[in-house]
XYZ file of C-alpha atoms in Angstrom:
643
model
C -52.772 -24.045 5.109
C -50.072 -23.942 7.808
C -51.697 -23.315 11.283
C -48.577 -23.433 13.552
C -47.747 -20.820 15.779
C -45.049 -18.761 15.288
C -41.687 -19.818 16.867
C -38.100 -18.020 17.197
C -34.926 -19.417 16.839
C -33.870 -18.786 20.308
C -36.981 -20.765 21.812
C -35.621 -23.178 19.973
C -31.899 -23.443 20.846
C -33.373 -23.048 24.684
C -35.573 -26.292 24.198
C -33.276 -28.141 22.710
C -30.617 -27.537 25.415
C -33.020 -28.600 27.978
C -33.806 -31.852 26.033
C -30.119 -32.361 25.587
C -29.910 -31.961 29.436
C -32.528 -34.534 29.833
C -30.912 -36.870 26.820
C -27.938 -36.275 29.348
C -29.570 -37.474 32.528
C -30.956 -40.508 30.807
C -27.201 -41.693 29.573
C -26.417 -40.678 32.827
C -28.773 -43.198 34.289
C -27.796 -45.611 31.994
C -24.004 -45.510 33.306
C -25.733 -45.711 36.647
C -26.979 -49.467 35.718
C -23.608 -50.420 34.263
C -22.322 -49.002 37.289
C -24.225 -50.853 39.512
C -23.706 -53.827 38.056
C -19.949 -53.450 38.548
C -20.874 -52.495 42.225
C -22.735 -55.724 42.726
C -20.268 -57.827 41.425
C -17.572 -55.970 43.642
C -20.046 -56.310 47.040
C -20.162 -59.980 45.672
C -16.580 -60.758 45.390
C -16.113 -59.230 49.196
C -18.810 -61.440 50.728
C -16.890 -64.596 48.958
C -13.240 -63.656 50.754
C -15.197 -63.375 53.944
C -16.127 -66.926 53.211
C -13.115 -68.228 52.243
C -11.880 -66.351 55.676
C -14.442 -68.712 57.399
C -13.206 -71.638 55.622
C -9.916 -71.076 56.155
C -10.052 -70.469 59.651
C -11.879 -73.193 59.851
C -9.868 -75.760 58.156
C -6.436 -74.543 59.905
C -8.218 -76.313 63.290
C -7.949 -79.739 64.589
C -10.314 -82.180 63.336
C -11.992 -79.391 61.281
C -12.859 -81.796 58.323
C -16.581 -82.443 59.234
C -16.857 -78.963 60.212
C -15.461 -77.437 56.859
C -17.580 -80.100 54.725
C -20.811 -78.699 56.397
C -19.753 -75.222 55.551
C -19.189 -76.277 52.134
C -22.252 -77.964 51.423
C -24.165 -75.142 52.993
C -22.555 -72.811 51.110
C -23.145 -74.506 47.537
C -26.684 -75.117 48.345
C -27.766 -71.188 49.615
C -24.899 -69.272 47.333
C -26.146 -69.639 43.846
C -23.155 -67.565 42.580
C -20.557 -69.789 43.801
C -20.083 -72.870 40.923
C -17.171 -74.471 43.123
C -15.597 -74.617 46.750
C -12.218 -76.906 46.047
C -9.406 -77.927 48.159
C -5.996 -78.182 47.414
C -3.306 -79.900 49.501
C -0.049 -78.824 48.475
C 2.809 -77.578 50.877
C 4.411 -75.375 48.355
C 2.647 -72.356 47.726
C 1.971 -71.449 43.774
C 1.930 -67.725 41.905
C -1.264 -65.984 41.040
C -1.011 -63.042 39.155
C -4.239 -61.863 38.620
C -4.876 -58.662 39.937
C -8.910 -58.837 40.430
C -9.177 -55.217 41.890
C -7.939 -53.625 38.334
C -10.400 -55.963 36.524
C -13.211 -55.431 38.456
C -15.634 -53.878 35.659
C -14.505 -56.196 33.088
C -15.026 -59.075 34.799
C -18.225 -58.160 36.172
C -18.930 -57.048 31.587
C -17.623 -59.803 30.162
C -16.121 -62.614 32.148
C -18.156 -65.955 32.565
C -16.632 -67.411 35.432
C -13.491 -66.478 37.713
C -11.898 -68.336 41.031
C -10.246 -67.145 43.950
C -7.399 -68.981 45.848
C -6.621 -68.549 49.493
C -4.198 -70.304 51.739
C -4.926 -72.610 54.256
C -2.100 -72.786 57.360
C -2.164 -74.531 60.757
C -0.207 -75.935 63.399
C -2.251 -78.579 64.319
C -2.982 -80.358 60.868
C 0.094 -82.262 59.635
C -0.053 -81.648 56.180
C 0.221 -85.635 55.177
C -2.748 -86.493 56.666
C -6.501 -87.101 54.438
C -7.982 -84.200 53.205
C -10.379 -85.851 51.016
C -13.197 -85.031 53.469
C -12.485 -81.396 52.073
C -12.698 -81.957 48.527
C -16.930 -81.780 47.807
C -18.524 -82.812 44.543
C -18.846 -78.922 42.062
C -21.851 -77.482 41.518
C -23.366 -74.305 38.950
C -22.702 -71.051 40.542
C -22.062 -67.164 39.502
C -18.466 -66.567 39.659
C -16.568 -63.033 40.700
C -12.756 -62.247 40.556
C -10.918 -62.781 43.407
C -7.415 -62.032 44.907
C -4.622 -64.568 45.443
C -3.893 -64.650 49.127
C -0.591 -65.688 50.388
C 0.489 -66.423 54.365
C 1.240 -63.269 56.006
C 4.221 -62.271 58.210
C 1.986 -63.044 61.419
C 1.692 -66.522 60.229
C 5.205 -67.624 58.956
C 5.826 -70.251 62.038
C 2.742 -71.905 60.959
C 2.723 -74.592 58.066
C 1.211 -74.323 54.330
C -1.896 -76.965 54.545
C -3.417 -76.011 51.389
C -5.248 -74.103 49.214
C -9.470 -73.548 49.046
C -10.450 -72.338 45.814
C -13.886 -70.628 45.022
C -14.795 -69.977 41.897
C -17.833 -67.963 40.835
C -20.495 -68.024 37.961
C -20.290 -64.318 36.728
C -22.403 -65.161 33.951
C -24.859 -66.444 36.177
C -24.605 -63.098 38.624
C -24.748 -61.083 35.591
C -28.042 -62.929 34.229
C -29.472 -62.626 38.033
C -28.636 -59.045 37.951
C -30.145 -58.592 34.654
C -33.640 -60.229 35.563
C -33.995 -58.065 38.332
C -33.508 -54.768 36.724
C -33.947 -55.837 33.105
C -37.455 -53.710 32.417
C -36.015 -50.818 33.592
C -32.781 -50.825 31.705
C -34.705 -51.410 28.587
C -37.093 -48.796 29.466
C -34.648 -46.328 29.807
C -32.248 -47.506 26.938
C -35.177 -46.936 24.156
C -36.273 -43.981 26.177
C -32.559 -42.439 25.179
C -32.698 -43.345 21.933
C -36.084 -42.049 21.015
C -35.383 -39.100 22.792
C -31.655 -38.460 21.147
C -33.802 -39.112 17.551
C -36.433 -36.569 18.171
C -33.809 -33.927 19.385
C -31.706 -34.498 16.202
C -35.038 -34.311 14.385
C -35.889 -31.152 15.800
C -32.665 -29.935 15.377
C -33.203 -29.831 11.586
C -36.687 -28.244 11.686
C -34.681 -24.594 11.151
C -32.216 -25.868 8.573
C -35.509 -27.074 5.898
C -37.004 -23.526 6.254
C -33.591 -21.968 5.382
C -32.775 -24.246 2.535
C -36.176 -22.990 1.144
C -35.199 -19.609 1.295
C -31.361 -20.988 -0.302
C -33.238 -22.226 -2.769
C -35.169 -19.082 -3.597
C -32.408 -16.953 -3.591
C -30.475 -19.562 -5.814
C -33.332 -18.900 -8.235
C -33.266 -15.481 -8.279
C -29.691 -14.909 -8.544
C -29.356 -17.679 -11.869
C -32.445 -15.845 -13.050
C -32.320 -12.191 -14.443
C -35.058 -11.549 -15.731
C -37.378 -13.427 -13.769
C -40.811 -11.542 -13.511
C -42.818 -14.034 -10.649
C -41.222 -15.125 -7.294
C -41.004 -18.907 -6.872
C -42.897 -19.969 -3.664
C -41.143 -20.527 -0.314
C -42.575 -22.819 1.877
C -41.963 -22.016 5.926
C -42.645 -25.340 7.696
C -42.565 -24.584 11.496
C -43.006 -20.751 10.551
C -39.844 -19.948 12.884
C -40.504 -15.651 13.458
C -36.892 -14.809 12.363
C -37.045 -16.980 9.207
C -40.322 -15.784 8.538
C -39.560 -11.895 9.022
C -36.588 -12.645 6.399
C -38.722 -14.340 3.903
C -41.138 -11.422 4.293
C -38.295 -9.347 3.821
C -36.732 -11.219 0.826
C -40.298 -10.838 -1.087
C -40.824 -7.249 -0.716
C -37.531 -6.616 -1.777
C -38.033 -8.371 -5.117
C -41.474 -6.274 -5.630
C -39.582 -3.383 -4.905
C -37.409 -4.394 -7.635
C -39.568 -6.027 -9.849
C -41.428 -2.284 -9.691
C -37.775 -0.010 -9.850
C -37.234 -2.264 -12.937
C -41.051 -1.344 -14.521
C -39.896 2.238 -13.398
C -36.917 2.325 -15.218
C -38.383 0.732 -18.354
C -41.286 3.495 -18.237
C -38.848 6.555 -17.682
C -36.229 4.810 -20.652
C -39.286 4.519 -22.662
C -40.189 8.202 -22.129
C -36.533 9.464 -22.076
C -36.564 8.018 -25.607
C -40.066 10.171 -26.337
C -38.453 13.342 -25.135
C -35.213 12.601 -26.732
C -37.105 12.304 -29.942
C -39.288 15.347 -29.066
C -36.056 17.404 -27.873
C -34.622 16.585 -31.106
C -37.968 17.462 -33.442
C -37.927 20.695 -31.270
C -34.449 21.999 -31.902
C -35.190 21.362 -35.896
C -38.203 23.300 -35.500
C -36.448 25.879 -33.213
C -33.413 26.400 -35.453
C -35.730 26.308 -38.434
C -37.933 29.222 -36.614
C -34.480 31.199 -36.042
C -33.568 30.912 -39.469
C -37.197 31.754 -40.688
C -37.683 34.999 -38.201
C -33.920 36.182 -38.933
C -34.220 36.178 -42.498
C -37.713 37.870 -42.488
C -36.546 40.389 -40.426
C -33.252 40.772 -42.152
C -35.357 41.056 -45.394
C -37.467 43.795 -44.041
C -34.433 45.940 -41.792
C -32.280 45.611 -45.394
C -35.498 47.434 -47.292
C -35.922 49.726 -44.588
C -32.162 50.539 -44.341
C -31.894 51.258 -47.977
C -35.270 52.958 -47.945
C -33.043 55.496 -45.665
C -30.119 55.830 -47.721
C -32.236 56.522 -50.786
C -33.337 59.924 -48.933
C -32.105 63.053 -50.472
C -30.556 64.681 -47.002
C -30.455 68.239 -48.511
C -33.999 68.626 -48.954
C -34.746 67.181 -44.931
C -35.257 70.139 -42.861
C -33.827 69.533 -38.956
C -36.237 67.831 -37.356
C -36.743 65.474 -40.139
C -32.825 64.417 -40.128
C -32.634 64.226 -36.542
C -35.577 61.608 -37.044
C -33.840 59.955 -39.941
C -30.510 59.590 -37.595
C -32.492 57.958 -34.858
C -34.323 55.425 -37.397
C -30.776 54.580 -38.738
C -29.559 54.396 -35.246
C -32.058 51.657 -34.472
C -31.870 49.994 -37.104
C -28.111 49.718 -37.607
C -28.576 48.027 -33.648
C -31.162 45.919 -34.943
C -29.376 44.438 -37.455
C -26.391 44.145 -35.299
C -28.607 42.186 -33.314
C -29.693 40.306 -35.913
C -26.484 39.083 -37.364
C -25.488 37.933 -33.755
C -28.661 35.498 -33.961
C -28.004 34.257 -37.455
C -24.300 33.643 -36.204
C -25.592 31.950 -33.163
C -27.685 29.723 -35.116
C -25.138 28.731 -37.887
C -22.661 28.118 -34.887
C -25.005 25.770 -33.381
C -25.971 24.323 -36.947
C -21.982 23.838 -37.673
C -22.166 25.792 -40.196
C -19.491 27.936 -39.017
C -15.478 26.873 -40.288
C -12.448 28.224 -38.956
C -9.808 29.702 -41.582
C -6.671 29.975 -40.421
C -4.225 32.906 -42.302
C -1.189 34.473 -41.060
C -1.621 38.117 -39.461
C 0.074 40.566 -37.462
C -1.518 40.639 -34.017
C -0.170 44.260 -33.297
C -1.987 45.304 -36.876
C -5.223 43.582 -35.359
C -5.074 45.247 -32.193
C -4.591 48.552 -33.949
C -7.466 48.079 -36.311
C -9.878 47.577 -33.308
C -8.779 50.864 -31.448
C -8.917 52.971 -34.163
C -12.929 51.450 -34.817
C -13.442 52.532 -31.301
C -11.384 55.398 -30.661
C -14.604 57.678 -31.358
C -16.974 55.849 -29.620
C -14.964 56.068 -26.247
C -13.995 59.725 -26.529
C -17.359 60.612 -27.127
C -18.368 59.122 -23.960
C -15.031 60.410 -22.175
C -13.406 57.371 -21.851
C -10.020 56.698 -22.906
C -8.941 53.814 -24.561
C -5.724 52.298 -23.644
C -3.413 49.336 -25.226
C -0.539 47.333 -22.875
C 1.286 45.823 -25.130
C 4.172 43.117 -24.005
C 5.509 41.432 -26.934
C 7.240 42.559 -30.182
C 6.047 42.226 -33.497
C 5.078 38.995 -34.622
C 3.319 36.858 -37.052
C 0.510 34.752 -36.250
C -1.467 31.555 -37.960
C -5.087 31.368 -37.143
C -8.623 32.889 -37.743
C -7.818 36.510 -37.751
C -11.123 37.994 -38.317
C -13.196 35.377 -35.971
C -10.498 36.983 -33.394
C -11.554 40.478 -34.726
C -14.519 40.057 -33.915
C -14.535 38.523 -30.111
C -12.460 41.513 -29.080
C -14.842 44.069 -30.781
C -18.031 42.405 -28.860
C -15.991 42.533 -25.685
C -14.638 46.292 -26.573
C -18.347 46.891 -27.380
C -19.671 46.082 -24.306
C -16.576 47.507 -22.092
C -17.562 50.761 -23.442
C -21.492 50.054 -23.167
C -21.050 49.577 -19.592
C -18.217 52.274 -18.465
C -20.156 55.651 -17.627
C -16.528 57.340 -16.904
C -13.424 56.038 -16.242
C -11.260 53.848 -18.561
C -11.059 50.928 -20.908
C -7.220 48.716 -21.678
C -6.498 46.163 -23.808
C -3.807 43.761 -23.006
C -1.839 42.099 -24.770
C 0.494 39.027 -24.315
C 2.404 36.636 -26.412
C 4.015 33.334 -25.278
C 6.022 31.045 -27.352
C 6.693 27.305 -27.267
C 8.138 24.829 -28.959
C 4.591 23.588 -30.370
C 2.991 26.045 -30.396
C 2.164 30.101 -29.835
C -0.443 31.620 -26.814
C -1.995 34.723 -27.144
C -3.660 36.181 -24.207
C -5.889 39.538 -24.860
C -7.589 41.389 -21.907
C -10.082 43.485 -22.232
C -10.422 45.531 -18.674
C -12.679 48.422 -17.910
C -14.179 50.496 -15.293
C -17.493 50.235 -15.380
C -20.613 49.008 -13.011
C -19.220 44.896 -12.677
C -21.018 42.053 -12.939
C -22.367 40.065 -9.979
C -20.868 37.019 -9.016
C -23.732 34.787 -9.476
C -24.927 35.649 -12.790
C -21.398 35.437 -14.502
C -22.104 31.676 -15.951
C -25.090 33.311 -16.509
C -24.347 36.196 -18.919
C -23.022 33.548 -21.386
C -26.565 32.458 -22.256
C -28.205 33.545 -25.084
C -31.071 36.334 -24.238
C -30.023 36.606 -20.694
C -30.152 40.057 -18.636
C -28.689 40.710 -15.509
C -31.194 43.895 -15.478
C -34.196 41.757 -17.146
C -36.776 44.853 -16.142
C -38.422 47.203 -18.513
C -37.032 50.402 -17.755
C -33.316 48.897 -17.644
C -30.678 51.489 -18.248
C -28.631 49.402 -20.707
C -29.789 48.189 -24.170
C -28.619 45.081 -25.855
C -30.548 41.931 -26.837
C -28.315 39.416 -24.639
C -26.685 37.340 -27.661
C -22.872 39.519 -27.829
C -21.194 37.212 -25.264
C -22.721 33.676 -25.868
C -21.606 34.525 -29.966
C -18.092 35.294 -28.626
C -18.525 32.082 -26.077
C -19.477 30.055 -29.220
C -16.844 30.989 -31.461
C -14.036 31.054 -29.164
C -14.722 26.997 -28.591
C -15.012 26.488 -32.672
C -11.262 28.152 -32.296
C -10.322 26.170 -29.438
C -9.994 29.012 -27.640
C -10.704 29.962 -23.622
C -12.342 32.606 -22.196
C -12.123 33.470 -18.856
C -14.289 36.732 -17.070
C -13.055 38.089 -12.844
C -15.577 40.947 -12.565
C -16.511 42.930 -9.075
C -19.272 44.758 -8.667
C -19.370 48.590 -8.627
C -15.998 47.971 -9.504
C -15.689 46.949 -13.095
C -15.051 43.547 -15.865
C -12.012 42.392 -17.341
C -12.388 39.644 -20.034
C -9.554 37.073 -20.842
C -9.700 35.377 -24.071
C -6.836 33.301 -24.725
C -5.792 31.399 -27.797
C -3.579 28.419 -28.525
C -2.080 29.011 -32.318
C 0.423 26.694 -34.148
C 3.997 28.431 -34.685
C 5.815 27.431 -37.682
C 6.424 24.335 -37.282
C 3.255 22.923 -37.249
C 1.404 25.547 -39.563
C 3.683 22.708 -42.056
C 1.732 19.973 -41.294
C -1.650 21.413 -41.628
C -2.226 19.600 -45.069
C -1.626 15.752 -43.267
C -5.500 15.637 -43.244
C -6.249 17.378 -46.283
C -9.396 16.108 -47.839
C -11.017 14.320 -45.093
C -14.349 15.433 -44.178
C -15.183 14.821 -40.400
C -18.290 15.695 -38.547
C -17.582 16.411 -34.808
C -20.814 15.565 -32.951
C -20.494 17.158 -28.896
C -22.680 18.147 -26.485
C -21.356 21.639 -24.680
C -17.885 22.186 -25.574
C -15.757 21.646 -28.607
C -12.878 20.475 -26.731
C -9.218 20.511 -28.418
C -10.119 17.829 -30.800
C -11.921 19.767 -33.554
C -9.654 22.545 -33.339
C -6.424 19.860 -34.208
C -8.148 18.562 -36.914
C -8.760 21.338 -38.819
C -4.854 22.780 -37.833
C -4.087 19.509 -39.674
C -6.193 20.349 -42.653
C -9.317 18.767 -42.035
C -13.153 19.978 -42.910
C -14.762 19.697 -39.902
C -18.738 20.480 -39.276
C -19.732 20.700 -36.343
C -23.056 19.253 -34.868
C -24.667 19.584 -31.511
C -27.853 17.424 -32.532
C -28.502 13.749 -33.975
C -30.738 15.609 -36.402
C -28.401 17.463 -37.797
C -25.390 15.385 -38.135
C -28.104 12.316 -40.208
C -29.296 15.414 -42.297
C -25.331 16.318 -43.359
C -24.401 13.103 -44.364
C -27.920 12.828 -46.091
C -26.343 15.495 -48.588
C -22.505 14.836 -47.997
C -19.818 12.136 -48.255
C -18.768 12.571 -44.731
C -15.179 10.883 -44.342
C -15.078 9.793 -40.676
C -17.803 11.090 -37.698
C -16.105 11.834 -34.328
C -17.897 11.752 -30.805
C -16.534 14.462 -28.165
C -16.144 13.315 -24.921
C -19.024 15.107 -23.451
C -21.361 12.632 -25.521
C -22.899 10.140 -23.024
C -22.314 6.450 -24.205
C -26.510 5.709 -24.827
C -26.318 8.741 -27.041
C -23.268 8.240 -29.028
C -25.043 4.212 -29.035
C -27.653 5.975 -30.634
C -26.542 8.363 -33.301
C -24.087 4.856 -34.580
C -27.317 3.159 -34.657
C -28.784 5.392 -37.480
C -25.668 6.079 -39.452
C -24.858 2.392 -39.936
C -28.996 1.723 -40.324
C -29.108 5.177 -43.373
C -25.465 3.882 -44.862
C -25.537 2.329 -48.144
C -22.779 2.831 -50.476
C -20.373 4.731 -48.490
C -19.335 3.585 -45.158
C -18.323 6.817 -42.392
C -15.754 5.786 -39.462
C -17.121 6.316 -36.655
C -14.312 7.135 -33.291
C -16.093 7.827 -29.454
C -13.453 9.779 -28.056
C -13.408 9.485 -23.970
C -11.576 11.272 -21.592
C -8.497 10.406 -19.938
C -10.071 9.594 -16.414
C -12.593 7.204 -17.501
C -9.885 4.883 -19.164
C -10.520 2.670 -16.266
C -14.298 1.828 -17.284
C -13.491 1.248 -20.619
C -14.714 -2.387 -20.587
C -17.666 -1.247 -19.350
C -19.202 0.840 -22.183
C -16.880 -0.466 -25.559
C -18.589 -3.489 -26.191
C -22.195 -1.953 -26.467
C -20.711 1.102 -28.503
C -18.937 -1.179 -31.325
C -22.307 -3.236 -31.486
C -23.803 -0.143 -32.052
C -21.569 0.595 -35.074
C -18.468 2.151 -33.359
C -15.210 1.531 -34.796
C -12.894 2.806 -32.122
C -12.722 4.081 -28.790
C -9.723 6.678 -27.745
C -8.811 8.469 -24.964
C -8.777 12.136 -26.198
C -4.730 12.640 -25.591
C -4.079 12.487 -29.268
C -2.228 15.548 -30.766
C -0.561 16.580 -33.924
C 1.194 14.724 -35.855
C 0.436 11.572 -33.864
C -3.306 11.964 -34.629
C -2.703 12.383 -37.895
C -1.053 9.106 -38.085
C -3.672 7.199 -36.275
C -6.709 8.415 -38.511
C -4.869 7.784 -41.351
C -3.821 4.503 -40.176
C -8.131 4.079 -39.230
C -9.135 4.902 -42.701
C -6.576 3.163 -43.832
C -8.157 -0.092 -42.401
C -11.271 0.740 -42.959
């Protein structure tokens, strides 16, 4: 196990500056020997031209030979440096052109021996005489640059004797040099270079621990579904790289347990999807189960009143026969809202689409309620701003949303007045009728206007509410005016009073002529909330379309049924409509369905991100749900066509 202290980053970069200021000083003090080596050499070479000054002086006397021989033998003998002392008589003076003060380090580096000239002058000495006496034997010596001198201004009137030349042993200065201060240059040399390695080594101590942690992540990142992080070993356990590995781990547990999450919840999404799905069979089969019963025993009751002789009921026995009827009459209205409800939901509920007057419609309704609102002392009144016209769609499904909303106009107007509105506009397409129903009764509150399109639900839930009604009129008229395609729209003020706005889209002429493009094809249209436009085009074109709100249902109708082509509405998430494909393609044997996931318009960008797992599901297309008319005709032909 690792027993080093901790260590940051920064202590480090701090150390290692200081070392490199040390590995500094010691290069530095290296230089220093190289320097003083040049320095001796230089101190050396200006000792030698104060010799050859002696000499020279010297020799320019009279009878100076004995004199400069002593000199010269003294010199050789206590000047190890100095290989040769020369003479050379010559009354013409000769060019030097080395320039020893430029060369000095060098020289004093490289150069094994180097000589000196300076001239000798007198007017004493003629220059024929014997200068032999001048001329000693040569001997070893260290040798340093040196300077040609020529006779100066001062001495032009005297005469060119000669020339002494000196010439040093720098090899034999350098080795001198070098014996004196050779343990210490060593010493300090491997000192630098030991001390240059171990910074460089140290150096490198952060970069291992982060290649471990390179490594790691390398791992991860080529490695999905990895399950066990691969070790990371910290060397010099450096606090920042440690906190990040520490970091780096509990991330991946985080994950590694988001992931276990996420497997757990899909696992019991899938349980409650299968649950949801076994509950809405057993709820609609309930529904259907309670509403016939009851139907059953409100039809034996109702005829049990009918059957009653009314001339042999004395007045208090009617008046108890009218109530009875009176309930039961609401009962059964009640009822047949339910069982519509339910079939809606079931998709057992077409749309048949017949020509019809609109006016006639409208007329038909207010004389059915004519009597109710006078008897409360209401008055019923129609705005009507179109002329006559004919009409293509489901007249009595149209009926029927304006008598709910007429109902309940009435139901909740204690004085005042009801209006119906209408409004036709044409296009070239297509026709849009727009009926209002507007009273001015008690209002809705703002927040529970989503609300009142739920089935059962009461704005006034208590027991001793004023109004009556079982809560299922407006989610029936909800429900069937998205089977026609249709919108409904409600602006209500409290105190104040309701006006409902249902507005239709209906084919004109034109396109009532292409209705029978589809003719024949069968076509389940599997959504979640809202019909959408899609269902209601395909049965203008002549379609049979079911429509199915649960997985359930829409495997039970093709059970039974040679369903044509099954279409996903846009509100269908992707792992649902994934799903549902699944099972049709696992149940199909001899007939194969088309199956089309229709997507809306603004999530045409992420296509590529959900098509390829829906068409290994079993999906055969994926559209953008822009298609209309006679242009989606074309393409599901063209589909089934290639199918």
């Amino acid at each position: 196990m690792n027993s080093r202290s901790p260590r940051t980053i920064s202590v480090l970069i701090r150390r290692s500056v200081a070392q490199a200021l040390i590995l500094a000083v010691l290069v530095g003090f290296l230089l220093s020997f190289i320097y003083g080596l040049v320095y001796h050499y230089t101190e050396k070479y200006r000792h030698v031209q104060q010799l050859a000054t002696l000499l020279t002086t010297s020799a320019s006397t009279a009878d100076s030979a004995d004199v400069v021989s002593e000199q010269v033998k003294f010199l050789l003998e206590n000047e190890p440096s100095i290989r040769s002392i020369l003479f050379y008589s010559t009354p013409q003076p000769f060019d030097d052109d080395v320039s020893q003060s430029k060369n000095d380090w060098r020289t004093a580096l490289f150069a094994d021996t180097v000589s000196f000239n300076y001239p000798v002058t007198s007017n004493y000495i003629n220059i024929d005489s014997d200068v032999n006496a001048l001329k000693p034997k040569q001997q070893s010596a260290t040798t340093l640059l040196g300077n040609k001198n020529e006779p100066s201004a001062a001495d032009k009137d005297s005469a060119l004797v000669g020339y002494i030349n000196i010439t040093l042993d720098v090899q034999q200065l350098r080795s001198h040099w070098y014996r004196s201060n050779l343990l210490l240059w060593l010493f300090t040399t491997i000192l630098a270079v030991l001390w240059a390695l171990y910074l460089l080594r140290k150096l490198k101590w952060p970069v291992r621990d982060i290649e471990s942690l390179t490594e790691a992540c390398d791992i991860v990142l080529k490695n999905t579904e990895l399950e066990q992080l691969p070790v990371i070993p910290q060397h010099f356990n450096f606090q920042e790289l440690m906190l990040i590995k520490e970091a780096f781990i509990a991330l991946f547990n985080r994950l590694q347990k988001v992931r276990l999450d996420y497997e757990s919840l899909a696992t019991f999404e899938k349980q409650l999807h299968s649950k949801d799905l076994s509950l809405d069979v057993q709820l609609h089969n309930f529904q259907s189960m309670i509403t016939h019963e009851l139907k059953t025993s409100l039809n034996a009751i109702v005829g049990g009143l009918q059957l009653l002789d009314h001339d042999l009921l004395n007045r208090e026995q009617k008046d108890a026969i009218e109530i009875i009827s009176s309930g039961s009459d609401k009962l059964v209205s009640s009822l047949d809202h339910i069982i519509q409800l339910n079939q809606i939901q079931k998709g057992q509920v077409t749309i048949d689409s017949i020509e019809f007057n609109p006016l006639q419609l409208i007329a038909d309704i207010l004389a059915d309620f004519e009597p109710v609102a006078q008897k409360k002392g209401l008055v019923l009144t129609s705005r009507i701003h179109h002329i006559d016209y004919s009409l293509t769609g489901d007249a009595e499904k149209i009926q029927q949303i304006l008598s709910m909303l007429l109902s309940n106009a009435i139901k909740f107007t204690p004085a005042g007045q009801v209006i119906i509105t209408s409004q036709l506009t044409h296009f070239d397409k297509s026709n849009r009728w727009q009926i209002s129903v507007k009273d001015t009764g008690i209002g809705i509150d703002r927040n529970h206007i989503e609300d009142i399109f739920n089935p059962f639900f009461q704005v006034d839930s208590s027991q001793t509410r004023q109004y009556e009604g079982s809560g299922v009129g407006l989610p029936v008229v909800k429900q069937i005016a998205q089977l026609m395609g249709a919108t409904i729209e409600v602006d209500s003020t409290l105190g104040l009073g309701t006006e409902f706005t249902l507005t239709v889209i209906m084919p004109n002429q034109h396109q009532s002529q292409q209705q029978q493009l589809l003719a024949g094809l069968t076509v389940i249209y599997y959504y979640y909330h809202e019909v959408g436009f899609l269902g209601n085009e395909l049965e203008r074109l002549g379609a049979t379309v079911i429509y199915h709100q649960h997985e359930q249902l829409v495997m039970d109708e093709m059970s039974v049924k040679k369903i044509n082509m099954v279409m996903f509405a846009e509100d269908i998430v992707v792992n649902k409509a994934e799903s549902l494909a699944d099972l049709i393609r696992r149940s199909e044997s001899e007939h194969r369905a088309l199956l089309v996931y229709w997507y809306s318009p603004h999530r045409a960008q992420y296509l590529d991100s959900f098509e390829h797992g829906l068409k290994v599901a079993g999906i055969d297309y994926c559209r953008s749900a822009t298609y209309k008319g006679k242009a989606l005709s074309d393409l599901l032909q063209r589909w089934l066509l290639w199918k």
